[in-house]
mmCIF file of C-alpha atoms in Angstrom:
data_model
loop_
_atom_site.group_PDB
_atom_site.id
_atom_site.type_symbol
_atom_site.label_atom_id
_atom_site.label_comp_id
_atom_site.label_asym_id
_atom_site.label_seq_id
_atom_site.Cartn_x
_atom_site.Cartn_y
_atom_site.Cartn_z
ATOM 1 C CA MET A 1117 16.348 -11.631 22.076
ATOM 2 C CA VAL A 1118 14.772 -14.078 24.914
ATOM 3 C CA VAL A 1119 11.429 -14.737 24.257
ATOM 4 C CA LYS A 1120 9.269 -15.346 27.514
ATOM 5 C CA ASN A 1121 6.431 -18.006 28.167
ATOM 6 C CA PHE A 1122 3.897 -15.354 28.890
ATOM 7 C CA TYR A 1123 3.078 -11.854 27.183
ATOM 8 C CA ASP A 1124 0.053 -9.750 27.524
ATOM 9 C CA ASN A 1125 -0.374 -9.152 23.621
ATOM 10 C CA VAL A 1126 1.573 -11.296 20.740
ATOM 11 C CA VAL A 1127 1.708 -9.429 17.611
ATOM 12 C CA ILE A 1128 2.136 -11.737 14.359
ATOM 13 C CA GLY A 1129 3.780 -9.801 11.725
ATOM 14 C CA GLY A 1130 6.550 -7.301 11.581
ATOM 15 C CA GLY A 1131 5.777 -4.901 9.236
ATOM 16 C CA LEU A 1132 3.980 -1.296 9.155
ATOM 17 C CA THR A 1133 1.045 -2.980 10.688
ATOM 18 C CA GLY A 1134 2.370 -4.965 13.315
ATOM 19 C CA LEU A 1135 4.846 -2.383 14.771
ATOM 20 C CA THR A 1136 2.332 0.216 15.001
ATOM 21 C CA GLY A 1137 0.114 -2.463 16.944
ATOM 22 C CA ALA A 1138 3.141 -2.954 19.194
ATOM 23 C CA VAL A 1139 3.912 0.449 20.000
ATOM 24 C CA TYR A 1140 0.408 1.497 20.970
ATOM 25 C CA LEU A 1141 0.166 -1.830 23.118
ATOM 26 C CA SER A 1142 3.514 -1.087 24.900
ATOM 27 C CA LYS A 1143 2.971 2.522 25.137
ATOM 28 C CA ALA A 1144 0.075 1.591 27.444
ATOM 29 C CA GLY A 1145 1.725 -0.714 29.814
ATOM 30 C CA LYS A 1146 1.345 -3.884 28.130
ATOM 31 C CA SER A 1147 3.552 -6.494 27.462
ATOM 32 C CA VAL A 1148 4.277 -7.163 23.912
ATOM 33 C CA LEU A 1149 5.791 -9.879 21.581
ATOM 34 C CA VAL A 1150 6.319 -9.467 18.014
ATOM 35 C CA ILE A 1151 6.718 -12.426 15.755
ATOM 36 C CA GLU A 1152 8.308 -11.426 12.110
ATOM 37 C CA LYS A 1153 8.890 -15.012 9.840
ATOM 38 C CA GLU A 1154 11.409 -12.732 7.635
ATOM 39 C CA ARG A 1155 15.058 -11.969 9.112
ATOM 40 C CA GLN A 1156 14.309 -8.133 8.333
ATOM 41 C CA LEU A 1157 11.371 -6.365 9.408
ATOM 42 C CA GLY A 1158 9.261 -4.086 7.324
ATOM 43 C CA GLY A 1159 6.965 -6.481 5.134
ATOM 44 C CA LEU A 1160 5.711 -4.617 2.406
ATOM 45 C CA ALA A 1161 7.727 -1.244 3.352
ATOM 46 C CA ARG A 1162 10.969 -3.033 3.115
ATOM 47 C CA THR A 1163 13.622 -0.937 1.734
ATOM 48 C CA THR A 1164 16.853 -2.709 -0.181
ATOM 49 C CA LYS A 1165 20.015 -1.189 -0.737
ATOM 50 C CA VAL A 1166 21.119 -1.478 -4.319
ATOM 51 C CA ASN A 1167 24.914 -0.037 -5.583
ATOM 52 C CA GLY A 1168 24.179 2.884 -3.347
ATOM 53 C CA ALA A 1169 20.389 3.153 -4.233
ATOM 54 C CA TYR A 1170 17.634 2.746 -1.914
ATOM 55 C CA PHE A 1171 14.797 0.865 -3.579
ATOM 56 C CA ASN A 1172 11.092 0.078 -1.592
ATOM 57 C CA LEU A 1173 9.013 -2.609 -3.130
ATOM 58 C CA GLY A 1174 7.966 -0.403 -5.978
ATOM 59 C CA PRO A 1175 6.609 3.215 -5.447
ATOM 60 C CA HIS A 1176 5.603 4.350 -2.222
ATOM 61 C CA ALA A 1177 4.116 7.079 -0.383
ATOM 62 C CA MET A 1178 2.100 8.693 2.290
ATOM 63 C CA TYR A 1179 -0.844 11.126 1.778
ATOM 64 C CA GLU A 1180 -0.887 14.429 3.790
ATOM 65 C CA GLY A 1181 -4.140 13.831 5.816
ATOM 66 C CA GLY A 1182 -4.256 10.313 5.973
ATOM 67 C CA ALA A 1183 -3.995 7.778 8.658
ATOM 68 C CA ALA A 1184 -0.230 6.955 8.208
ATOM 69 C CA LEU A 1185 1.108 10.331 8.677
ATOM 70 C CA GLU A 1186 -1.323 11.157 11.497
ATOM 71 C CA ILE A 1187 -0.272 7.938 13.395
ATOM 72 C CA LEU A 1188 3.757 9.283 12.759
ATOM 73 C CA ARG A 1189 3.090 12.239 14.422
ATOM 74 C CA ASP A 1190 1.460 11.108 17.285
ATOM 75 C CA LEU A 1191 4.138 8.484 17.619
ATOM 76 C CA GLU A 1192 6.700 11.336 17.075
ATOM 77 C CA CYS A 1193 8.388 9.067 14.082
ATOM 78 C CA VAL A 1194 7.801 11.445 11.080
ATOM 79 C CA PRO A 1195 10.408 10.485 8.751
ATOM 80 C CA ARG A 1196 12.214 13.270 6.576
ATOM 81 C CA GLY A 1197 10.474 13.745 3.431
ATOM 82 C CA GLY A 1198 9.412 15.833 0.691
ATOM 83 C CA TYR A 1199 6.416 16.293 -1.745
ATOM 84 C CA ALA A 1200 5.691 15.178 -5.483
ATOM 85 C CA SER A 1201 5.369 18.011 -7.501
ATOM 86 C CA LYS A 1202 2.312 19.494 -8.700
ATOM 87 C CA LYS A 1203 3.664 20.889 -11.928
ATOM 88 C CA GLY A 1204 1.220 18.613 -14.285
ATOM 89 C CA MET A 1205 1.437 15.295 -16.049
ATOM 90 C CA SER A 1206 2.487 13.559 -18.792
ATOM 91 C CA GLY A 1207 -0.026 11.102 -20.459
ATOM 92 C CA ILE A 1208 0.646 8.285 -22.688
ATOM 93 C CA TYR A 1209 -1.271 6.866 -25.517
ATOM 94 C CA GLY A 1210 -0.473 4.567 -28.513
ATOM 95 C CA ASN A 1211 3.119 5.186 -27.758
ATOM 96 C CA GLN A 1212 2.515 8.859 -27.904
ATOM 97 C CA VAL A 1213 3.358 11.473 -25.019
ATOM 98 C CA ILE A 1214 0.631 13.698 -24.247
ATOM 99 C CA HIS A 1215 1.706 16.864 -22.191
ATOM 100 C CA VAL A 1216 -1.650 18.025 -20.014
ATOM 101 C CA PRO A 1217 -2.924 20.237 -20.162
ATOM 102 C CA LYS A 1218 -1.167 21.443 -23.125
ATOM 103 C CA ASN A 1219 -1.828 18.861 -25.525
ATOM 104 C CA LEU A 1220 -5.783 18.974 -25.101
ATOM 105 C CA SER A 1221 -8.083 20.649 -27.002
ATOM 106 C CA LEU A 1222 -9.325 23.878 -25.243
ATOM 107 C CA GLU A 1223 -12.727 22.012 -24.204
ATOM 108 C CA GLU A 1224 -10.830 19.146 -22.880
ATOM 109 C CA SER A 1225 -8.511 21.261 -20.790
ATOM 110 C CA GLN A 1226 -11.589 23.225 -19.122
ATOM 111 C CA GLU A 1227 -13.176 20.125 -18.576
ATOM 112 C CA TRP A 1228 -9.932 18.300 -17.098
ATOM 113 C CA MET A 1229 -9.485 21.412 -14.653
ATOM 114 C CA LYS A 1230 -13.152 21.549 -13.708
ATOM 115 C CA VAL A 1231 -13.039 17.871 -12.894
ATOM 116 C CA MET A 1232 -9.617 17.728 -10.792
ATOM 117 C CA GLY A 1233 -10.718 21.241 -9.350
ATOM 118 C CA THR A 1234 -13.796 20.450 -8.203
ATOM 119 C CA LEU A 1235 -13.493 16.718 -6.762
ATOM 120 C CA SER A 1236 -12.888 17.829 -3.048
ATOM 121 C CA GLU A 1237 -16.557 19.206 -3.459
ATOM 122 C CA VAL A 1238 -17.763 15.613 -4.482
ATOM 123 C CA LYS A 1239 -19.873 14.041 -1.896
ATOM 124 C CA THR A 1240 -18.992 10.650 -1.559
ATOM 125 C CA ASP A 1241 -21.823 9.362 1.035
ATOM 126 C CA SER A 1242 -24.158 7.358 -2.055
ATOM 127 C CA LEU A 1243 -20.986 6.582 -4.232
ATOM 128 C CA TYR A 1244 -19.441 3.920 -2.259
ATOM 129 C CA SER A 1245 -21.634 1.033 -4.146
ATOM 130 C CA VAL A 1246 -21.023 2.871 -7.482
ATOM 131 C CA SER A 1247 -18.011 1.952 -9.722
ATOM 132 C CA ILE A 1248 -15.942 4.588 -10.782
ATOM 133 C CA ARG A 1249 -16.399 3.792 -14.599
ATOM 134 C CA GLU A 1250 -19.952 4.416 -13.648
ATOM 135 C CA TRP A 1251 -19.404 7.768 -11.968
ATOM 136 C CA ALA A 1252 -17.222 9.092 -14.826
ATOM 137 C CA GLU A 1253 -19.423 8.118 -17.818
ATOM 138 C CA LYS A 1254 -22.472 10.337 -16.104
ATOM 139 C CA ASN A 1255 -20.060 13.085 -15.126
ATOM 140 C CA ILE A 1256 -17.122 13.421 -17.796
ATOM 141 C CA ASP A 1257 -18.303 14.083 -21.257
ATOM 142 C CA TYR A 1258 -15.042 14.356 -23.347
ATOM 143 C CA GLU A 1259 -13.492 10.412 -23.827
ATOM 144 C CA ARG A 1260 -9.991 11.783 -23.494
ATOM 145 C CA VAL A 1261 -10.441 13.398 -20.269
ATOM 146 C CA ARG A 1262 -12.248 10.340 -19.198
ATOM 147 C CA ASP A 1263 -9.095 8.159 -19.809
ATOM 148 C CA LEU A 1264 -6.648 10.831 -17.864
ATOM 149 C CA PHE A 1265 -9.223 10.753 -14.973
ATOM 150 C CA TYR A 1266 -9.237 6.642 -15.254
ATOM 151 C CA ALA A 1267 -5.149 6.676 -15.114
ATOM 152 C CA MET A 1268 -5.460 8.972 -12.123
ATOM 153 C CA CYS A 1269 -8.037 6.395 -10.350
ATOM 154 C CA ARG A 1270 -5.768 3.400 -11.180
ATOM 155 C CA GLN A 1271 -2.714 5.381 -9.489
ATOM 156 C CA TRP A 1272 -4.987 6.518 -6.502
ATOM 157 C CA SER A 1273 -6.523 2.836 -5.917
ATOM 158 C CA TYR A 1274 -3.449 0.624 -7.610
ATOM 159 C CA CYS A 1275 -6.580 -1.308 -9.289
ATOM 160 C CA MET A 1276 -6.990 -1.890 -12.769
ATOM 161 C CA ASP A 1277 -10.388 -2.891 -13.212
ATOM 162 C CA LEU A 1278 -12.353 0.246 -13.075
ATOM 163 C CA SER A 1279 -15.787 -1.477 -13.178
ATOM 164 C CA GLU A 1280 -14.946 -2.996 -9.823
ATOM 165 C CA ILE A 1281 -13.594 -0.657 -7.390
ATOM 166 C CA SER A 1282 -15.666 2.003 -5.507
ATOM 167 C CA SER A 1283 -15.973 5.479 -6.827
ATOM 168 C CA GLY A 1284 -16.879 6.809 -3.180
ATOM 169 C CA PHE A 1285 -13.562 4.958 -2.038
ATOM 170 C CA VAL A 1286 -11.290 6.276 -4.988
ATOM 171 C CA ILE A 1287 -12.852 9.673 -4.903
ATOM 172 C CA GLU A 1288 -11.666 10.148 -1.326
ATOM 173 C CA GLN A 1289 -8.711 8.885 -2.167
ATOM 174 C CA GLY A 1290 -8.083 11.624 -4.952
ATOM 175 C CA LYS A 1291 -9.294 13.931 -2.158
ATOM 176 C CA LEU A 1292 -6.059 12.951 0.104
ATOM 177 C CA ALA A 1293 -3.648 12.710 -2.882
ATOM 178 C CA ALA A 1294 -4.655 16.653 -3.854
ATOM 179 C CA LYS A 1295 -3.384 17.799 -0.427
ATOM 180 C CA GLY A 1296 -0.101 16.414 -1.024
ATOM 181 C CA VAL A 1297 2.016 12.924 -1.804
ATOM 182 C CA ARG A 1298 4.706 12.589 0.460
ATOM 183 C CA TYR A 1299 7.898 10.539 -0.458
ATOM 184 C CA VAL A 1300 10.364 9.409 2.294
ATOM 185 C CA GLU A 1301 13.767 10.566 2.309
ATOM 186 C CA GLY A 1302 16.025 7.432 2.131
ATOM 187 C CA GLY A 1303 13.032 4.916 1.676
ATOM 188 C CA TRP A 1304 10.491 3.304 3.848
ATOM 189 C CA GLN A 1305 12.919 1.159 5.983
ATOM 190 C CA LYS A 1306 13.445 4.489 8.259
ATOM 191 C CA VAL A 1307 9.795 4.477 9.061
ATOM 192 C CA VAL A 1308 9.901 0.821 9.898
ATOM 193 C CA ASN A 1309 13.490 0.944 11.931
ATOM 194 C CA ASP A 1310 11.725 4.360 14.059
ATOM 195 C CA LEU A 1311 8.750 2.199 15.117
ATOM 196 C CA ARG A 1312 10.921 -0.460 15.900
ATOM 197 C CA LYS A 1313 13.104 1.929 18.058
ATOM 198 C CA LYS A 1314 9.805 3.095 19.784
ATOM 199 C CA ALA A 1315 8.353 -0.259 20.358
ATOM 200 C CA GLU A 1316 11.316 -1.464 22.120
ATOM 201 C CA HIS A 1317 11.532 1.755 24.040
ATOM 202 C CA PHE A 1318 8.434 0.974 25.524
ATOM 203 C CA GLY A 1319 9.279 -2.610 26.616
ATOM 204 C CA ALA A 1320 8.217 -4.611 23.501
ATOM 205 C CA THR A 1321 10.046 -7.894 22.494
ATOM 206 C CA ILE A 1322 10.506 -8.168 18.893
ATOM 207 C CA SER A 1323 11.755 -11.779 17.615
ATOM 208 C CA THR A 1324 12.485 -12.211 13.817
ATOM 209 C CA GLY A 1325 13.585 -15.327 11.687
ATOM 210 C CA ILE A 1326 10.490 -17.043 13.412
ATOM 211 C CA ARG A 1327 6.888 -17.982 12.532
ATOM 212 C CA ALA A 1328 3.921 -18.366 14.472
ATOM 213 C CA GLU A 1329 2.309 -21.842 13.398
ATOM 214 C CA GLN A 1330 -0.869 -21.849 15.254
ATOM 215 C CA ILE A 1331 -3.096 -19.706 17.228
ATOM 216 C CA HIS A 1332 -3.846 -21.924 20.335
ATOM 217 C CA LEU A 1333 -7.453 -21.499 21.281
ATOM 218 C CA LYS A 1334 -9.563 -22.962 24.048
ATOM 219 C CA GLU A 1335 -13.399 -22.606 24.453
ATOM 220 C CA ASP A 1336 -13.740 -20.118 21.712
ATOM 221 C CA ALA A 1337 -10.825 -17.758 23.373
ATOM 222 C CA VAL A 1338 -7.216 -16.902 22.815
ATOM 223 C CA LYS A 1339 -4.744 -18.679 24.859
ATOM 224 C CA GLY A 1340 -1.230 -18.359 22.993
ATOM 225 C CA VAL A 1341 0.579 -18.867 19.919
ATOM 226 C CA ILE A 1342 2.747 -21.980 19.229
ATOM 227 C CA LEU A 1343 6.081 -21.144 17.171
ATOM 228 C CA SER A 1344 7.903 -22.666 14.899
ATOM 229 C CA ASN A 1345 10.527 -23.781 17.162
ATOM 230 C CA GLU A 1346 7.789 -25.339 18.922
ATOM 231 C CA LYS A 1347 7.830 -22.771 21.676
ATOM 232 C CA PHE A 1348 4.304 -22.129 23.130
ATOM 233 C CA VAL A 1349 3.808 -18.676 24.678
ATOM 234 C CA GLN A 1350 0.988 -17.717 26.579
ATOM 235 C CA ALA A 1351 -0.950 -14.856 25.720
ATOM 236 C CA ASN A 1352 -4.330 -12.630 26.495
ATOM 237 C CA SER A 1353 -4.659 -11.773 23.191
ATOM 238 C CA VAL A 1354 -3.093 -12.076 19.827
ATOM 239 C CA ILE A 1355 -3.218 -9.174 16.604
ATOM 240 C CA THR A 1356 -2.223 -10.508 13.418
ATOM 241 C CA ALA A 1357 -1.032 -8.270 10.924
ATOM 242 C CA ILE A 1358 -1.091 -10.295 7.955
ATOM 243 C CA GLY A 1359 -3.173 -11.096 5.371
ATOM 244 C CA PRO A 1360 -6.452 -13.267 5.405
ATOM 245 C CA THR A 1361 -5.252 -16.064 3.743
ATOM 246 C CA GLU A 1362 -1.788 -16.386 6.584
ATOM 247 C CA LEU A 1363 -4.385 -16.120 9.257
ATOM 248 C CA CYS A 1364 -6.612 -18.934 7.989
ATOM 249 C CA GLU A 1365 -3.618 -20.868 8.548
ATOM 250 C CA LEU A 1366 -2.974 -20.283 11.884
ATOM 251 C CA VAL A 1367 -6.630 -20.846 13.162
ATOM 252 C CA GLN A 1368 -8.454 -24.346 12.989
ATOM 253 C CA GLY A 1369 -11.615 -24.183 12.174
ATOM 254 C CA TYR A 1370 -11.722 -21.028 10.182
ATOM 255 C CA GLU A 1371 -14.028 -22.387 7.733
ATOM 256 C CA HIS A 1372 -16.887 -21.768 10.170
ATOM 257 C CA MET A 1373 -15.721 -18.261 11.405
ATOM 258 C CA SER A 1374 -15.841 -14.684 9.936
ATOM 259 C CA ILE A 1375 -11.909 -15.003 8.931
ATOM 260 C CA GLY A 1376 -12.957 -17.981 6.570
ATOM 261 C CA LYS A 1377 -15.408 -15.761 5.056
ATOM 262 C CA TRP A 1378 -12.932 -12.692 4.843
ATOM 263 C CA LYS A 1379 -10.352 -14.742 3.105
ATOM 264 C CA GLU A 1380 -13.380 -15.970 0.421
ATOM 265 C CA MET A 1381 -14.085 -12.207 -0.334
ATOM 266 C CA SER A 1382 -10.596 -10.990 -0.694
ATOM 267 C CA HIS A 1383 -9.126 -9.872 -3.691
ATOM 268 C CA PRO A 1384 -5.419 -9.189 -3.729
ATOM 269 C CA LEU A 1385 -3.945 -6.348 -5.921
ATOM 270 C CA TYR A 1386 -0.454 -7.103 -7.561
ATOM 271 C CA GLY A 1387 1.792 -5.222 -9.818
ATOM 272 C CA SER A 1388 5.023 -5.542 -11.854
ATOM 273 C CA CYS A 1389 7.678 -2.846 -11.149
ATOM 274 C CA LEU A 1390 10.851 -1.710 -12.885
ATOM 275 C CA ASP A 1391 13.131 0.103 -10.176
ATOM 276 C CA VAL A 1392 15.987 1.848 -11.720
ATOM 277 C CA ALA A 1393 18.795 3.981 -10.242
ATOM 278 C CA LEU A 1394 20.507 6.660 -13.078
ATOM 279 C CA ARG A 1395 23.667 8.663 -12.675
ATOM 280 C CA LYS A 1396 21.539 11.261 -14.392
ATOM 281 C CA VAL A 1397 18.230 11.685 -15.871
ATOM 282 C CA PRO A 1398 17.944 12.166 -19.580
ATOM 283 C CA ASP A 1399 14.748 14.212 -19.602
ATOM 284 C CA PRO A 1400 14.619 16.030 -16.241
ATOM 285 C CA THR A 1401 11.329 17.469 -17.490
ATOM 286 C CA CYS A 1402 9.325 14.315 -17.237
ATOM 287 C CA VAL A 1403 8.497 13.447 -13.912
ATOM 288 C CA PHE A 1404 5.205 11.947 -13.468
ATOM 289 C CA ALA A 1405 3.445 10.075 -16.585
ATOM 290 C CA LEU A 1406 0.287 7.665 -16.795
ATOM 291 C CA SER A 1407 -0.620 5.370 -19.537
ATOM 292 C CA LEU A 1408 -4.402 6.408 -20.692
ATOM 293 C CA ASP A 1409 -4.872 3.240 -22.736
ATOM 294 C CA GLU A 1410 -2.846 0.750 -20.615
ATOM 295 C CA PRO A 1411 -2.172 0.350 -16.766
ATOM 296 C CA PHE A 1412 1.355 1.643 -16.558
ATOM 297 C CA TYR A 1413 2.628 4.581 -14.349
ATOM 298 C CA PHE A 1414 6.211 6.169 -14.028
ATOM 299 C CA SER A 1415 7.482 8.532 -11.680
ATOM 300 C CA ASN A 1416 10.769 10.404 -10.389
ATOM 301 C CA HIS A 1417 10.545 9.888 -6.745
ATOM 302 C CA SER A 1418 14.491 11.740 -6.457
ATOM 303 C CA VAL A 1419 13.238 15.041 -7.686
ATOM 304 C CA SER A 1420 11.550 15.326 -4.178
ATOM 305 C CA VAL A 1421 13.550 13.146 -1.967
ATOM 306 C CA GLN A 1422 17.279 11.796 -1.995
ATOM 307 C CA LEU A 1423 17.221 8.112 -2.306
ATOM 308 C CA SER A 1424 20.381 7.295 -3.324
ATOM 309 C CA ASP A 1425 24.030 7.613 -1.303
ATOM 310 C CA ASP A 1426 26.092 9.488 -4.618
ATOM 311 C CA GLY A 1427 22.965 11.753 -5.597
ATOM 312 C CA SER A 1428 21.943 8.943 -8.211
ATOM 313 C CA HIS A 1429 17.988 9.018 -9.161
ATOM 314 C CA VAL A 1430 15.728 6.598 -8.248
ATOM 315 C CA LEU A 1431 12.694 6.239 -10.948
ATOM 316 C CA HIS A 1432 9.610 3.591 -11.060
ATOM 317 C CA VAL A 1433 7.900 2.349 -13.704
ATOM 318 C CA MET A 1434 5.058 -0.112 -12.875
ATOM 319 C CA LYS A 1435 2.209 -1.783 -14.394
ATOM 320 C CA TYR A 1436 -0.877 -2.740 -12.544
ATOM 321 C CA ASN A 1437 -2.057 -6.235 -12.658
ATOM 322 C CA GLY A 1438 -5.393 -6.314 -10.589
ATOM 323 C CA SER A 1439 -5.745 -9.637 -8.962
ATOM 324 C CA ASN A 1440 -3.593 -11.433 -11.613
ATOM 325 C CA ASN A 1441 -0.461 -12.977 -9.693
ATOM 326 C CA LEU A 1442 0.379 -14.760 -12.748
ATOM 327 C CA SER A 1443 0.868 -11.908 -15.405
ATOM 328 C CA GLU A 1444 3.723 -12.927 -18.122
ATOM 329 C CA VAL A 1445 6.919 -12.247 -16.321
ATOM 330 C CA GLU A 1446 8.739 -11.334 -19.786
ATOM 331 C CA MET A 1447 6.324 -9.509 -21.429
ATOM 332 C CA ASP A 1448 5.945 -7.230 -18.575
ATOM 333 C CA GLU A 1449 9.640 -6.426 -18.041
ATOM 334 C CA ARG A 1450 9.628 -5.594 -21.831
ATOM 335 C CA ARG A 1451 6.568 -3.333 -21.907
ATOM 336 C CA LEU A 1452 7.881 -1.395 -18.647
ATOM 337 C CA ARG A 1453 11.637 -1.112 -20.342
ATOM 338 C CA GLU A 1454 9.631 0.263 -23.607
ATOM 339 C CA LEU A 1455 7.772 2.800 -21.327
ATOM 340 C CA LEU A 1456 10.930 3.996 -20.180
ATOM 341 C CA ASN A 1457 12.715 4.494 -23.386
ATOM 342 C CA LEU A 1458 9.953 6.619 -24.428
ATOM 343 C CA LEU A 1459 9.730 8.793 -21.425
ATOM 344 C CA GLN A 1460 13.856 8.590 -20.684
ATOM 345 C CA PRO A 1461 15.353 8.003 -24.019
ATOM 346 C CA GLY A 1462 19.179 6.562 -23.224
ATOM 347 C CA TRP A 1463 18.580 5.854 -19.967
ATOM 348 C CA GLU A 1464 20.533 2.364 -20.203
ATOM 349 C CA ASN A 1465 23.326 4.445 -20.834
ATOM 350 C CA GLU A 1466 23.416 6.148 -17.194
ATOM 351 C CA VAL A 1467 22.340 3.234 -15.125
ATOM 352 C CA VAL A 1468 23.319 2.313 -11.464
ATOM 353 C CA ALA A 1469 21.257 -0.163 -10.254
ATOM 354 C CA VAL A 1470 18.150 -1.875 -12.001
ATOM 355 C CA ARG A 1471 15.705 -4.284 -10.131
ATOM 356 C CA PHE A 1472 12.359 -6.109 -11.846
ATOM 357 C CA LEU A 1473 9.900 -7.321 -9.245
ATOM 358 C CA PRO A 1474 7.064 -9.406 -11.008
ATOM 359 C CA ASN A 1475 3.982 -9.665 -9.735
ATOM 360 C CA GLN A 1476 4.693 -8.071 -6.558
ATOM 361 C CA LEU A 1477 1.701 -8.247 -3.907
ATOM 362 C CA ILE A 1478 0.526 -4.408 -3.060
ATOM 363 C CA ALA A 1479 -2.745 -5.223 -1.040
ATOM 364 C CA TYR A 1480 -4.484 -8.005 0.327
ATOM 365 C CA ASP A 1481 -7.670 -6.468 -0.931
ATOM 366 C CA SER A 1482 -9.351 -4.169 -3.533
ATOM 367 C CA ARG A 1483 -12.066 -1.896 -2.147
ATOM 368 C CA SER A 1484 -14.752 -3.320 -4.296
ATOM 369 C CA VAL A 1485 -18.014 -1.895 -5.284
ATOM 370 C CA MET A 1486 -19.564 -5.264 -4.107
ATOM 371 C CA ASN A 1487 -18.059 -4.797 -0.619
ATOM 372 C CA HIS A 1488 -19.296 -0.904 -0.891
ATOM 373 C CA GLY A 1489 -15.469 0.302 -0.735
ATOM 374 C CA VAL A 1490 -14.755 -0.796 2.565
ATOM 375 C CA GLY A 1491 -12.573 -3.536 3.837
ATOM 376 C CA ILE A 1492 -13.626 -7.067 3.696
ATOM 377 C CA ALA A 1493 -13.329 -6.876 7.432
ATOM 378 C CA PRO A 1494 -15.053 -4.475 8.953
ATOM 379 C CA GLY A 1495 -12.916 -4.211 12.232
ATOM 380 C CA PRO A 1496 -10.361 -5.734 14.333
ATOM 381 C CA ILE A 1497 -12.709 -7.658 16.162
ATOM 382 C CA VAL A 1498 -13.034 -11.576 15.151
ATOM 383 C CA PRO A 1499 -16.586 -11.906 16.674
ATOM 384 C CA GLU A 1500 -16.021 -15.754 17.250
ATOM 385 C CA ILE A 1501 -12.723 -15.755 19.033
ATOM 386 C CA ARG A 1502 -12.214 -13.790 22.500
ATOM 387 C CA GLY A 1503 -9.059 -12.108 22.513
ATOM 388 C CA LEU A 1504 -8.026 -12.271 18.511
ATOM 389 C CA PHE A 1505 -7.937 -9.028 16.760
ATOM 390 C CA VAL A 1506 -6.892 -8.474 12.821
ATOM 391 C CA ALA A 1507 -5.325 -5.377 11.390
ATOM 392 C CA GLY A 1508 -4.025 -4.807 7.704
ATOM 393 C CA ASP A 1509 -4.752 -2.890 4.613
ATOM 394 C CA TRP A 1510 -7.998 -5.119 4.516
ATOM 395 C CA VAL A 1511 -9.435 -4.104 7.594
ATOM 396 C CA GLY A 1512 -11.770 -0.995 8.039
ATOM 397 C CA ARG A 1513 -13.084 1.847 6.399
ATOM 398 C CA ARG A 1514 -10.610 4.278 6.568
ATOM 399 C CA GLY A 1515 -7.925 4.719 3.496
ATOM 400 C CA ARG A 1516 -5.573 1.987 2.114
ATOM 401 C CA LEU A 1517 -2.171 0.925 1.930
ATOM 402 C CA ALA A 1518 -0.510 2.002 4.635
ATOM 403 C CA ASP A 1519 -3.260 4.260 6.013
ATOM 404 C CA ALA A 1520 -5.348 1.562 6.242
ATOM 405 C CA ALA A 1521 -2.811 -0.918 7.919
ATOM 406 C CA MET A 1522 -1.894 1.656 10.644
ATOM 407 C CA ASP A 1523 -5.073 2.954 11.250
ATOM 408 C CA SER A 1524 -6.555 -0.610 11.781
ATOM 409 C CA ALA A 1525 -3.329 -1.610 13.960
ATOM 410 C CA ARG A 1526 -3.986 1.486 16.073
ATOM 411 C CA GLU A 1527 -8.081 0.255 16.344
ATOM 412 C CA ALA A 1528 -6.865 -3.114 17.235
ATOM 413 C CA ALA A 1529 -4.383 -2.044 19.942
ATOM 414 C CA LYS A 1530 -7.449 -0.199 21.486
ATOM 415 C CA ASP A 1531 -9.465 -3.208 21.320
ATOM 416 C CA ALA A 1532 -6.680 -5.565 22.703
ATOM 417 C CA ILE A 1533 -6.040 -2.839 25.331
ATOM 418 C CA ASN A 1534 -9.718 -2.446 26.699
ATOM 419 C CA PHE A 1535 -10.161 -6.444 26.270
ATOM 420 C CA ASN A 1536 -7.152 -7.274 28.699
#
């Protein structure tokens, strides 16, 4: 791919965020260059094929009513998929499986149904500075019901510290999950590939295997980007679709800017995940389970979509590590295997493929009480630098993960179009 010397817009990062921004920019008639440091596009949405099974980087899903599906529909890029089953769940406590609501007392079952059934009615405007633990302690009487609710909150937020996470934010995520959790058939790389095709259709240039070394500024305005091959690309504006720490590495003097503040405020979230493909599932009735006393998750996504070439089933077992990217690797893998042994005894006899991801980055920031449940960057505009815009799951107010990333990319593209 030939890279020209000038573009209206340079987008740094070729994941869902960067490609979304590139589509909107190029669709508006702007000349666009997307730079991706890896050889493969996709970022956290990459899919790897292992022995015929399609593994995302851990469990991935879209929420019906969320920004990701809204944008993909707008761009005519909605992938084939299916929805997660709503037929109950299993809880795990002290190495025992609790079937919900069958193994709850009558009073516990009634309260659980009330909590989940009325979640959509909860007004969250005043709850963004209240932790989800504080909210639950005031609104849920039975301890086991609270533990079940906390397990759901960890799944909705990917955060294990329930005293840190904003209840307003988590409850809004729960409302979206109730509308439908959609898995992508064949893995999320299909979404990445469709966005790439759409961007290139409108004229965007996409360059992989090359990194941005510096965003060149003059008189507090963007002038272009210096690439790792020492080429200088002039540009009117730049959208960064990377994390705050990576961004600061590209901007001289960031310590005195908002981006430096955002870097210091960020609390990335990590998780360890065991991805497994099986010829057959030992217990097909066990589809979804959450640990009540530990931050563990299990799901069989192949109940809803095809994720292999030969009909094998893809299952995910995950541990939420919070902001700790130094969680003990061997212990995490052993605990995840033990959990799978409990839920799917004999699974090792059916293995097609296994992959363990230790301390995988999930999100660049949690939506904390301290930041009132919103992204550390309030919006795409970097106030100190004309023509520099940010996008990602750490930007803006709406949603999280793919929803936040794609929504902020759309907003960043609008701002860049108006700037140019």
